[in-house]
Coordinates of C-alpha atoms in Angstrom, one line a residue:
Chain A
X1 CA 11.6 18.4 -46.3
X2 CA 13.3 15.1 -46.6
X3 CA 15.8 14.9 -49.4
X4 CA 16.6 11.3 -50.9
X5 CA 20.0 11.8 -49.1
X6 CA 18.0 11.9 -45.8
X7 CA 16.0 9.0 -46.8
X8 CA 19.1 7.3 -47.4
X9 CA 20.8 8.0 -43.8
X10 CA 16.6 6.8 -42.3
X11 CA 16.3 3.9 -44.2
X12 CA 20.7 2.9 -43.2
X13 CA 20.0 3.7 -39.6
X14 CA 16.6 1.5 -39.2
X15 CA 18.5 -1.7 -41.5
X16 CA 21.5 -1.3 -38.9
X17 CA 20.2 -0.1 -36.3
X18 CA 22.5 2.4 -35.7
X19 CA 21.0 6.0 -32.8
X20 CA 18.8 8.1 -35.2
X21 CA 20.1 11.4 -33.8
X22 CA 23.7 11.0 -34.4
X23 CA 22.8 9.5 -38.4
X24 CA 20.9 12.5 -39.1
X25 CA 21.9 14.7 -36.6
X26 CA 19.0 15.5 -35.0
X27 CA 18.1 17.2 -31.6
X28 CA 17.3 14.6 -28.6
X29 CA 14.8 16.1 -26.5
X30 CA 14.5 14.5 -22.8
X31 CA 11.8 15.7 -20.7
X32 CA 11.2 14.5 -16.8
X33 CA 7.9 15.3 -15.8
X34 CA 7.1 18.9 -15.9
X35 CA 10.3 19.7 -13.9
X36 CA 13.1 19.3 -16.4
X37 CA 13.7 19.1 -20.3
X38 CA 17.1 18.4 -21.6
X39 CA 17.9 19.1 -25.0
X40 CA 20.7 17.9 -27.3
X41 CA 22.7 18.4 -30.4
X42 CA 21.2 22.0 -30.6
X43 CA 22.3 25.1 -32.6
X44 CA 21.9 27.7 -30.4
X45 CA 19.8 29.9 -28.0
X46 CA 17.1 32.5 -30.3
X47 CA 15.6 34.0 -26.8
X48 CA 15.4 33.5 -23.3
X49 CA 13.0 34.9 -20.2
X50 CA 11.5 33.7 -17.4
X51 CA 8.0 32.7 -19.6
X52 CA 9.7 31.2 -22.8
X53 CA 12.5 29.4 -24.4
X54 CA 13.8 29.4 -28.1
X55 CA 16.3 27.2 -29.4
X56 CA 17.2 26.5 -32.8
X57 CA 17.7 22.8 -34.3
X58 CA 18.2 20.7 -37.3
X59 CA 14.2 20.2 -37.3
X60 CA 13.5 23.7 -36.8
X61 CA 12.6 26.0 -33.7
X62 CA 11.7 24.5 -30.6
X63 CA 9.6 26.9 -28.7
X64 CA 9.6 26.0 -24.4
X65 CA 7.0 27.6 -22.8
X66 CA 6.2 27.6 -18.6
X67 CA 7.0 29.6 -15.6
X68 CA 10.1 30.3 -13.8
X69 CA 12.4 28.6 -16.4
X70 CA 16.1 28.6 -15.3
X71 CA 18.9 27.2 -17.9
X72 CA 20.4 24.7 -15.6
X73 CA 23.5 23.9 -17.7
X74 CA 24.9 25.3 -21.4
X75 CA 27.1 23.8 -23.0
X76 CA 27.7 23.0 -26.8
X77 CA 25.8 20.4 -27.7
X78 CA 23.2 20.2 -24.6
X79 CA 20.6 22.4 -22.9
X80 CA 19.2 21.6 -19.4
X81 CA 16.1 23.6 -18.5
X82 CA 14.3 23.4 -15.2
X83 CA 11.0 24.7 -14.0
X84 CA 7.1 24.7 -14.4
X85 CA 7.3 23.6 -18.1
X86 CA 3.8 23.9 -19.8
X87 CA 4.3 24.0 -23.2
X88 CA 7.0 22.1 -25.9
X89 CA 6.3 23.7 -29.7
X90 CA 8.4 22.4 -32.6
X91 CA 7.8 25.3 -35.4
X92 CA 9.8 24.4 -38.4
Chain B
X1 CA 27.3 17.0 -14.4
X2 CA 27.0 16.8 -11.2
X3 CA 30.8 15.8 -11.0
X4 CA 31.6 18.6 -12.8
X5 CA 29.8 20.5 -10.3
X6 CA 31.9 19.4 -7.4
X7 CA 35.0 19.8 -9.5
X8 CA 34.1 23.1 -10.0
X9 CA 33.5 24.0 -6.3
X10 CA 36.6 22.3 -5.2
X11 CA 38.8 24.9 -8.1
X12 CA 36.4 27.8 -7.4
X13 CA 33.4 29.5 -9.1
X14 CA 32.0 32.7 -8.9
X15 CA 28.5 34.1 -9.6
X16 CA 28.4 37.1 -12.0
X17 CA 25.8 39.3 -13.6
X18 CA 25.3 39.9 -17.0
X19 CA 23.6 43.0 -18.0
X20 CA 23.2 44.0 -21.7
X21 CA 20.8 43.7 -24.7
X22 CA 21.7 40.7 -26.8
X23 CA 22.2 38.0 -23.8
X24 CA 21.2 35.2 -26.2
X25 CA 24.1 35.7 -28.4
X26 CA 26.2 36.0 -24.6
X27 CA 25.3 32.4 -24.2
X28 CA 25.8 30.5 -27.6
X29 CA 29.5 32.7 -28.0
X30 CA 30.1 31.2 -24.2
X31 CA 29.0 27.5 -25.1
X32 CA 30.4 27.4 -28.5
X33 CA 33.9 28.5 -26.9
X34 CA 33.3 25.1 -24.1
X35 CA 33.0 27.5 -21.0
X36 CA 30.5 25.9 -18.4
X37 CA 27.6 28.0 -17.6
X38 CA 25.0 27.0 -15.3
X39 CA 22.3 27.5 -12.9
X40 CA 21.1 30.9 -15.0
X41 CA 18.5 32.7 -13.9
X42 CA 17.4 36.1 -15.9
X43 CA 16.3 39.0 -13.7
X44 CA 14.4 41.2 -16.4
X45 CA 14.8 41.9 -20.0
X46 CA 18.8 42.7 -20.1
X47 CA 19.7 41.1 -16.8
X48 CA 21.1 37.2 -16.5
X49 CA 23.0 35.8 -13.3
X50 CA 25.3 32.7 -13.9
X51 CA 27.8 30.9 -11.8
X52 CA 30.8 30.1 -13.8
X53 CA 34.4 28.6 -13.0
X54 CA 36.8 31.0 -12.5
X55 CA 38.9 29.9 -15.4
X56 CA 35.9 30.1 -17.3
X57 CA 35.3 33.4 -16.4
X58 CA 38.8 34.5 -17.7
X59 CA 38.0 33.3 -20.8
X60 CA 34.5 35.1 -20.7
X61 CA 36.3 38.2 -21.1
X62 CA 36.7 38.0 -24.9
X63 CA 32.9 36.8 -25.4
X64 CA 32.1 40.0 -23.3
X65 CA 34.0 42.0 -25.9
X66 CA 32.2 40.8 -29.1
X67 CA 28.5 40.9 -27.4
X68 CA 29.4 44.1 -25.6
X69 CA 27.6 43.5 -22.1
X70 CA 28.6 44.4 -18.9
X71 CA 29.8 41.6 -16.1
X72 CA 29.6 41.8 -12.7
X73 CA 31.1 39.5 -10.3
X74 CA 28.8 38.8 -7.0
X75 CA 30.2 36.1 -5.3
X76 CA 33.6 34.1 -5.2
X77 CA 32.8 30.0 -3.8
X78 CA 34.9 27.4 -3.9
X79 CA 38.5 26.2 -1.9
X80 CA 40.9 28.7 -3.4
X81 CA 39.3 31.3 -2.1
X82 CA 39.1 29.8 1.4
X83 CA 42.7 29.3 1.3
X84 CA 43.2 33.1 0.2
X85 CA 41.1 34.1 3.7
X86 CA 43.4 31.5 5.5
X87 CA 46.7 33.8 4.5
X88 CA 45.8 35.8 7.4
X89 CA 45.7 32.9 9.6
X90 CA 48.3 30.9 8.8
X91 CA 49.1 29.4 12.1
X92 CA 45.7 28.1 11.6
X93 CA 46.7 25.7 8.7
X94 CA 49.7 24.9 10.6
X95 CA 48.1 23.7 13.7
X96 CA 46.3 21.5 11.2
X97 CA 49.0 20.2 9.4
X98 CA 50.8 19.4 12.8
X99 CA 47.3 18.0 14.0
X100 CA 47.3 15.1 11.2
X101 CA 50.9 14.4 11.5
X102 CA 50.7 14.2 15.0
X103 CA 48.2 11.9 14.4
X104 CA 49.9 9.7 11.4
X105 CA 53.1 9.6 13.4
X106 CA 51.5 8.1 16.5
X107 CA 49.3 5.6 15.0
X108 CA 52.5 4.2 13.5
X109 CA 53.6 2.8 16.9
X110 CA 52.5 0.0 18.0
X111 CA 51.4 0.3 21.8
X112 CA 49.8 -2.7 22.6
X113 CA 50.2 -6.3 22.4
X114 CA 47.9 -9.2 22.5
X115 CA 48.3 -13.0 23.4
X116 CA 45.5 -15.0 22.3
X117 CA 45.1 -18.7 22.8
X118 CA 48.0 -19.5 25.2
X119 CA 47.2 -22.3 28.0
X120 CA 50.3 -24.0 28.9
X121 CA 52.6 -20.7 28.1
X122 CA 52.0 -18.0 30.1
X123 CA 51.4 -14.4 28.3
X124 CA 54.7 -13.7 30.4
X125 CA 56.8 -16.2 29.2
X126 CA 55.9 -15.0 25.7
X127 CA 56.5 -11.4 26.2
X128 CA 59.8 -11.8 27.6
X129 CA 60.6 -13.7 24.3
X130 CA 59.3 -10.9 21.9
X131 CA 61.1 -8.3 24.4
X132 CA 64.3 -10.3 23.8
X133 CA 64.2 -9.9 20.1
X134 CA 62.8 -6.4 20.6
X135 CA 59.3 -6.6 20.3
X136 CA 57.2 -4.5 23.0
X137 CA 55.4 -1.9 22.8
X138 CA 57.0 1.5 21.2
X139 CA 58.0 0.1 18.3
X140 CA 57.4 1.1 14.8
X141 CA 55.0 -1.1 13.8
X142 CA 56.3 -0.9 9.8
X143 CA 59.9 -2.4 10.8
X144 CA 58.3 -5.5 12.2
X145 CA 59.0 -8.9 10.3
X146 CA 55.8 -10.9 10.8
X147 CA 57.5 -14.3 9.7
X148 CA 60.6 -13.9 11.5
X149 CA 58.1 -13.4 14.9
X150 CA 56.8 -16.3 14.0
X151 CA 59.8 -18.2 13.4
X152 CA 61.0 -16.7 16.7
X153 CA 57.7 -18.2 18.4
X154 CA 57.8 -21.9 16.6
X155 CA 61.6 -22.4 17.3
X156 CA 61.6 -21.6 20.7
X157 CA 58.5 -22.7 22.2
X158 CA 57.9 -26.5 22.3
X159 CA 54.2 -27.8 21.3
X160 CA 52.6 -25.0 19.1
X161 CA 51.0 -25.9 16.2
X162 CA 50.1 -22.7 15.2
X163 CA 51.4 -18.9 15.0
X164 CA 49.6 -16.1 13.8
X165 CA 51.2 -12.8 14.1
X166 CA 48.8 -9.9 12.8
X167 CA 49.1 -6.1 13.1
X168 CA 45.7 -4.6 13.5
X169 CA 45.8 -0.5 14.2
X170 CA 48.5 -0.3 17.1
X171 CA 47.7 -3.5 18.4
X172 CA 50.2 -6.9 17.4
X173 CA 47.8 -9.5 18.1
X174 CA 49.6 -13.1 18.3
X175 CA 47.2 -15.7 18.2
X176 CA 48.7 -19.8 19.0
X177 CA 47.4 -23.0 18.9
X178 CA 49.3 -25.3 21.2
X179 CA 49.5 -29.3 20.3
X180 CA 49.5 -32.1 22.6
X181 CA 53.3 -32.4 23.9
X182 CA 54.8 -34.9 21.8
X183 CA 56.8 -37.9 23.6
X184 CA 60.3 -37.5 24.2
X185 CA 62.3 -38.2 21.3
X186 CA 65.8 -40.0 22.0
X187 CA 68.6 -39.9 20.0
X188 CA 69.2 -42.9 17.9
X189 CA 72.3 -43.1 19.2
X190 CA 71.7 -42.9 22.5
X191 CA 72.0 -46.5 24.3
X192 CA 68.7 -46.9 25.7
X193 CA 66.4 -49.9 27.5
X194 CA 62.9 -50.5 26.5
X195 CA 60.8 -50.3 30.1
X196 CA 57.5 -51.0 31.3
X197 CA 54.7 -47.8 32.1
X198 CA 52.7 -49.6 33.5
X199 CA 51.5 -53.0 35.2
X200 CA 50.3 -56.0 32.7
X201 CA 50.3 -59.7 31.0
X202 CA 52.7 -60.0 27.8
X203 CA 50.7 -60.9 24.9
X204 CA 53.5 -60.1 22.2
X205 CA 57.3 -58.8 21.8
X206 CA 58.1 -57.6 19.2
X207 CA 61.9 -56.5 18.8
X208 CA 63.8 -55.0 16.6
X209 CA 67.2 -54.1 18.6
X210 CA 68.0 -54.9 21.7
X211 CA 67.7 -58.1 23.8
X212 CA 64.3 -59.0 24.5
X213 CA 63.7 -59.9 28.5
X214 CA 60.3 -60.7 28.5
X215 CA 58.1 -63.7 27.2
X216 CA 54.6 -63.9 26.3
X217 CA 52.5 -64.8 29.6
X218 CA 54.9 -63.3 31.7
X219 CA 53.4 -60.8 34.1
X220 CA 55.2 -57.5 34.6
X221 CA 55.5 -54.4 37.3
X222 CA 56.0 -51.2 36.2
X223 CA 59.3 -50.1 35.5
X224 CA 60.4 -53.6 34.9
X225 CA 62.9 -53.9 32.0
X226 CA 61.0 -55.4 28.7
X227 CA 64.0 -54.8 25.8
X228 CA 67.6 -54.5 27.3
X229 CA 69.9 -52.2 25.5
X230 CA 72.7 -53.6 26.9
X231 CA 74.0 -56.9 24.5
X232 CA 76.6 -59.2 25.3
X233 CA 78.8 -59.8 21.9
X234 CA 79.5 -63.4 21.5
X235 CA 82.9 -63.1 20.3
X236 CA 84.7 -60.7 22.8
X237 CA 81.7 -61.1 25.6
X238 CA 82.0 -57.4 26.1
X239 CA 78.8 -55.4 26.7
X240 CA 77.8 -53.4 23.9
X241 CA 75.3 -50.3 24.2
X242 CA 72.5 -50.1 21.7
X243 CA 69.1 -48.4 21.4
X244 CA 66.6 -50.7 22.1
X245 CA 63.2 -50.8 19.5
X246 CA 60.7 -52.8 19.5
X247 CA 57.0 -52.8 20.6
X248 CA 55.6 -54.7 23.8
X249 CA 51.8 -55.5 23.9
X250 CA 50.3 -56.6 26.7
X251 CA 47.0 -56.5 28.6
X252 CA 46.2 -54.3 31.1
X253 CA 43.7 -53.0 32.9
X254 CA 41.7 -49.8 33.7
X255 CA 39.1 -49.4 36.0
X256 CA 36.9 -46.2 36.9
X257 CA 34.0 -46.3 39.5
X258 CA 31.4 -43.5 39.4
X259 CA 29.3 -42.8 42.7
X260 CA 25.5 -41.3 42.4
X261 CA 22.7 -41.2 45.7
X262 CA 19.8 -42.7 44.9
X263 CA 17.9 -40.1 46.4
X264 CA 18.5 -36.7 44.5
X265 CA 17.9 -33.1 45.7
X266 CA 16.5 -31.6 42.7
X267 CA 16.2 -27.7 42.1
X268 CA 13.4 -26.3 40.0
X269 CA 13.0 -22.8 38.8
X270 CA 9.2 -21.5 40.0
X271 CA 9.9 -18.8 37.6
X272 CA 10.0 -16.0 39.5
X273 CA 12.6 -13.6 39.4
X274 CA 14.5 -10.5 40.8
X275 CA 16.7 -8.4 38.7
X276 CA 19.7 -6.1 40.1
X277 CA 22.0 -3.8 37.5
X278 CA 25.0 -2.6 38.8
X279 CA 27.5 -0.5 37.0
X280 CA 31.6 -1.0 38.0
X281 CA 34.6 1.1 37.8
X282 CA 37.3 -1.1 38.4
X283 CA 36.7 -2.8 41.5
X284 CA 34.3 -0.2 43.2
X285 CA 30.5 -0.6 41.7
X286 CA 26.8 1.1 42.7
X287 CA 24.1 -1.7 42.7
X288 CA 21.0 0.3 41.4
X289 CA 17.7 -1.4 43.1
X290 CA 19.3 -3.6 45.6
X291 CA 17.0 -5.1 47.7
X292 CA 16.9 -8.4 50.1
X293 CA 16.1 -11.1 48.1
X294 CA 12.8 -12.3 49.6
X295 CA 13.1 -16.4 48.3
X296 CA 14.5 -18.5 50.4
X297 CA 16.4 -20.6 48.1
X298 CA 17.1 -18.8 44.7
X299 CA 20.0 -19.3 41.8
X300 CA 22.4 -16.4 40.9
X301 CA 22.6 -15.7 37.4
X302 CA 25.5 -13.1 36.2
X303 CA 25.2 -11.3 32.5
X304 CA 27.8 -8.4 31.5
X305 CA 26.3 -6.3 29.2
X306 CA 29.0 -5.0 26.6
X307 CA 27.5 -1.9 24.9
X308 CA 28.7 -1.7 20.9
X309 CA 28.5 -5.0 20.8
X310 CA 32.1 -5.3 22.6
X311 CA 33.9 -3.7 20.6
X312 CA 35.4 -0.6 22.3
X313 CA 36.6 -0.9 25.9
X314 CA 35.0 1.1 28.1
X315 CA 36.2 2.6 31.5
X316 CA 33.3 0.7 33.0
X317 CA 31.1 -2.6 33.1
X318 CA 28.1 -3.5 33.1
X319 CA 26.6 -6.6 35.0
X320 CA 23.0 -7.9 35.7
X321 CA 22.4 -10.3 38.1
X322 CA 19.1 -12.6 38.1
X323 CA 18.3 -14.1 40.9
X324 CA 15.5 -16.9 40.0
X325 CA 13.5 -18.5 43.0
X326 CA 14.3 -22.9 42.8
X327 CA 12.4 -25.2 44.8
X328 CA 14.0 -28.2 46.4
X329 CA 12.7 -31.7 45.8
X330 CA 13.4 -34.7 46.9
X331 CA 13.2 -37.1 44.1
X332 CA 13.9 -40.9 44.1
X333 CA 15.7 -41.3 40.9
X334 CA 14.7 -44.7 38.7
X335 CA 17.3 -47.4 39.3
X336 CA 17.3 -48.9 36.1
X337 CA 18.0 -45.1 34.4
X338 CA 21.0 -44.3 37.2
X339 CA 22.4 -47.1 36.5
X340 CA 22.6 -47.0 32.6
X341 CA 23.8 -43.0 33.0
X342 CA 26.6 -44.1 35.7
X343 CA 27.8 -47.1 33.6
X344 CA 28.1 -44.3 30.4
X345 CA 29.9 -41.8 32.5
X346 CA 32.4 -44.3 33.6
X347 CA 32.4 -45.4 30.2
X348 CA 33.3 -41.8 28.7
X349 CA 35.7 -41.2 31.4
X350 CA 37.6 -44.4 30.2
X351 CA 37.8 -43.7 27.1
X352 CA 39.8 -40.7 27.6
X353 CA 42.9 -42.2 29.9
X354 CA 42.6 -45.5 27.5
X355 CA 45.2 -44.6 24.5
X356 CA 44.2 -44.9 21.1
X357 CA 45.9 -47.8 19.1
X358 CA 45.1 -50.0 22.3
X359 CA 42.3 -52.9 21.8
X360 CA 39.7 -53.3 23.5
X361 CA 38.9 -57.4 24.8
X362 CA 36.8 -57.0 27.8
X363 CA 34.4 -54.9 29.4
X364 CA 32.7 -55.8 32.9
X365 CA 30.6 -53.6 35.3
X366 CA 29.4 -53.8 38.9
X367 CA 26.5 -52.0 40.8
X368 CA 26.7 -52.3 44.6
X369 CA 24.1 -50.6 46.1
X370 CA 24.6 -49.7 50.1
X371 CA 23.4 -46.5 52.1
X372 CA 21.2 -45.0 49.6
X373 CA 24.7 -44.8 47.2
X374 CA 24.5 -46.7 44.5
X375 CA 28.3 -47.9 42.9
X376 CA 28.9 -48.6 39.7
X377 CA 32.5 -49.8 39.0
X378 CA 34.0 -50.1 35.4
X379 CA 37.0 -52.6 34.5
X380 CA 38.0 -53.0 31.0
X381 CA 41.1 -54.7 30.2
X382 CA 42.8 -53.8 26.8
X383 CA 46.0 -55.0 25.0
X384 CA 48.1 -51.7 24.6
X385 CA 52.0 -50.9 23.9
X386 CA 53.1 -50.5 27.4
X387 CA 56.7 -50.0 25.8
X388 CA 58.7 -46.8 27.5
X389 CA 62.3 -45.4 26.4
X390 CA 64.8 -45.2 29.3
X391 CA 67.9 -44.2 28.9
X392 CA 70.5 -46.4 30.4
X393 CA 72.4 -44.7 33.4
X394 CA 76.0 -44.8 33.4
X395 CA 77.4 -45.1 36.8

């Protein structure tokens, strides 16, 4: 659902290059090889267990799913994760 | 993070359990209000295990309240708790405490001190001179003036042309560079004759005070008087005492003979070799492997072997001695080739006893051979300043 005001802040950040995320404040999602996934600019935790991972976002749910899945680190605006990750779903 | 990690050990961190229902909510209260969570692991459905800082935790206390779960703490990690253990031991942190200062305090002394480059100045002589201003070893190395040391050094002794005075750990390592000793300077106003060093033919006088004695041609003896300082005035025919100046030149000659058999004994190395390591403390040592040699004629070869590269001194040394077996020869050396290698030798040796502003004129050699000896004799004659200061005695 991109309003014209969106298209606006997409078409300023290409001309000037200016860091997508921090224009339209979206989520930066950092993943090193199945072992870790960090996840930024986020707007909270939905649910946590050992088998999944919910976190809300400007772009909609993003839905972790794998085996023993820790939460490294929480803080405001970024979320480590670490463990067997199998599965990355963005459900908006 | 990871920096925050260590910052967080060093104030103290403590693992806790969280049980309740809505654990989710737990975490987005704790992150929105900035407290670090990490490393969380969830047991089962209503169970989570953290490790937070301990001010952290404090201010978990009014998340707990609004989720309403229950916290349990598990462990406490991190210095501040060490040091609350260390209450009951306290003589413990003070035999630390006195350990480092012991240790501060002593390295602050300076207990040794090194003389590096001396020839003509004994390491005595030198020491004497720091202990007269107060240098040895005992003193605090921070009160120590490294220019006035080596104002000390230049000032008293003659002929250095270099002081360094450095402080490395306890250890005052001086290091000098000594010059060649520079020729007597007289006073200008001392009343002085011009003198010759040495025997030789005038070629030129040159004077610029005093009475010149000497003509061109003349020969002179050493010692002879070449520029008189003492000047008869032509009005009162008094004698008047002045500092004689000027330069002599004349021609002298040096001469150097160099002796070599013509039959040489030379040794050459067969290649084989014995090996002994010996290990000494101080003077006494324990040869490991000593044997008798079995060559008849054999060269001694003696390595130390400094562990660390040299650097620390060790209580004991380490030497290896090669013995290599040589051969003895008789070899009738080329007469054309010993004479060329004599006539360079003398040559060399010349040059150094010849001064430096002197000119060369003439160069002549002579090989004598007699009894299997074969002479070579060098003269080269050069025109040189023979001029010497002397002062004039008064009787």
């Amino acid at each position: 659902m991109k309003s014209r005001v969106d298209d606006f802040k997409y078409n300023i950040s290409e001309t000037f290059e200016l860091p997508k995320d921090i224009v339209l404040d979206l989520p930066k999602i950092i993943m090193i090889g199945d072992l870790e996934l960090h996840i930024s600019n986020h707007k909270g935790i939905i649910e946590y267990t050992q088998e999944a991972l919910r976190i809300n976002s400007n772009i909609g749910i993003l839905k972790v799913e794998g085996t023993n899945l820790e939460l490294k680190t929480i803080l405001s605006e970024e979320i480590i994760v670490t463990g067997n990750i199998e599965k990355i779903e963005i459900i908006s | 993070m990871e920096i925050i990690k260590t910052w967080n050990y060093l104030r103290g961190y403590v693992i806790i359990k969280v049980e309740g229902l809505t654990l989710e909510r737990f975490l987005n209260l704790a992150a929105a209000k900035d407290i670090y969570l990490w490393d969380i692991k969830r047991i089962n459905h209503t169970l989570l295990e953290m490790k937070v800082s301990t001010k952290g935790f404090r201010a978990l206390k009014e998340v707990v309240r609004k989720v309403g779960c229950r916290v349990e703490v598990l462990d406490k990690k991190g210095i501040p708790f060490l040091l609350y253990r260390l209450k009951n031991r306290k003589m413990l942190g003070f035999g630390v405490l006195i350990f480092f200062s012991i240790i501060i305090i002593l390295s602050s002394f300076i207990w040794s001190i090194e003389i590096v480059g001396n020839e003509t100045y004994s390491n005595e002589v030198i020491m004497e001179l720091l202990a007269d201003e107060n240098i040895k070893s005992g003193i605090i190395k921070y009160n120590i003036d490294k220019n006035y040391i080596r104002s000390i050094l230049l000032n008293e002794l003659d002929c250095l042309s270099f002081v360094s005075v450095d402080i490395k750990g306890t250890r005052l390592i001086i290091t000098i560079y000594e010059q060649d000793i520079p020729p007597e300077k007289l006073d200008i106003n001392t009343p002085c004759h011009i003198v010759a060093s040495k025997k030789g033919v005038i070629t030129k006088a040159i004077v610029k005070n005093g009475k010149t004695m000497v003509r061109k041609g003349d020969v002179v003896k050493k010692g002879q008087i070449l520029i008189s300082g003492i000047i008869v005035d032509e009005n009162t025919e008094d004698n008047i005492l002045v500092h004689a100046e000027g330069e002599v030149l004349a021609k002298t000659r040096y001469f150097y003979r160099v002796d070599e058999p013509l039959m040489k004994v030379v040794e050459e190395e067969t290649g084989e070799k014995m090996e002994i390591h010996e290990i000494k403390f101080g003077k006494k040592g324990i040869q490991f492997f000593k044997e008798d040699i079995p060559y008849e004629h054999y060269v001694k070869n003696t390595k130390e072997i400094k562990p660390f590269s040299g650097r620390f001194n060790l209580p004991f040394k380490l030497f290896v001695y090669e013995y290599m077996e040589v051969e003895r020869k008789e070899v009738k050396q080329n007469i054309e080739f010993l004479k060329k290698s004599s006539y360079i030798k003398a040559i060399e040796e010349l040059n150094k006893q010849i001064p430096r502003e002197a000119e060369i004129q003439f160069k002549d050699v002579i090989y004598d051979v007699k009894n299997g000896i074969l002479s070579t004799y060098v003269v080269v004659e050069v025109v040189e300043d023979i001029g010497q200061k002397q002062i004039i005695n008064m009787e």
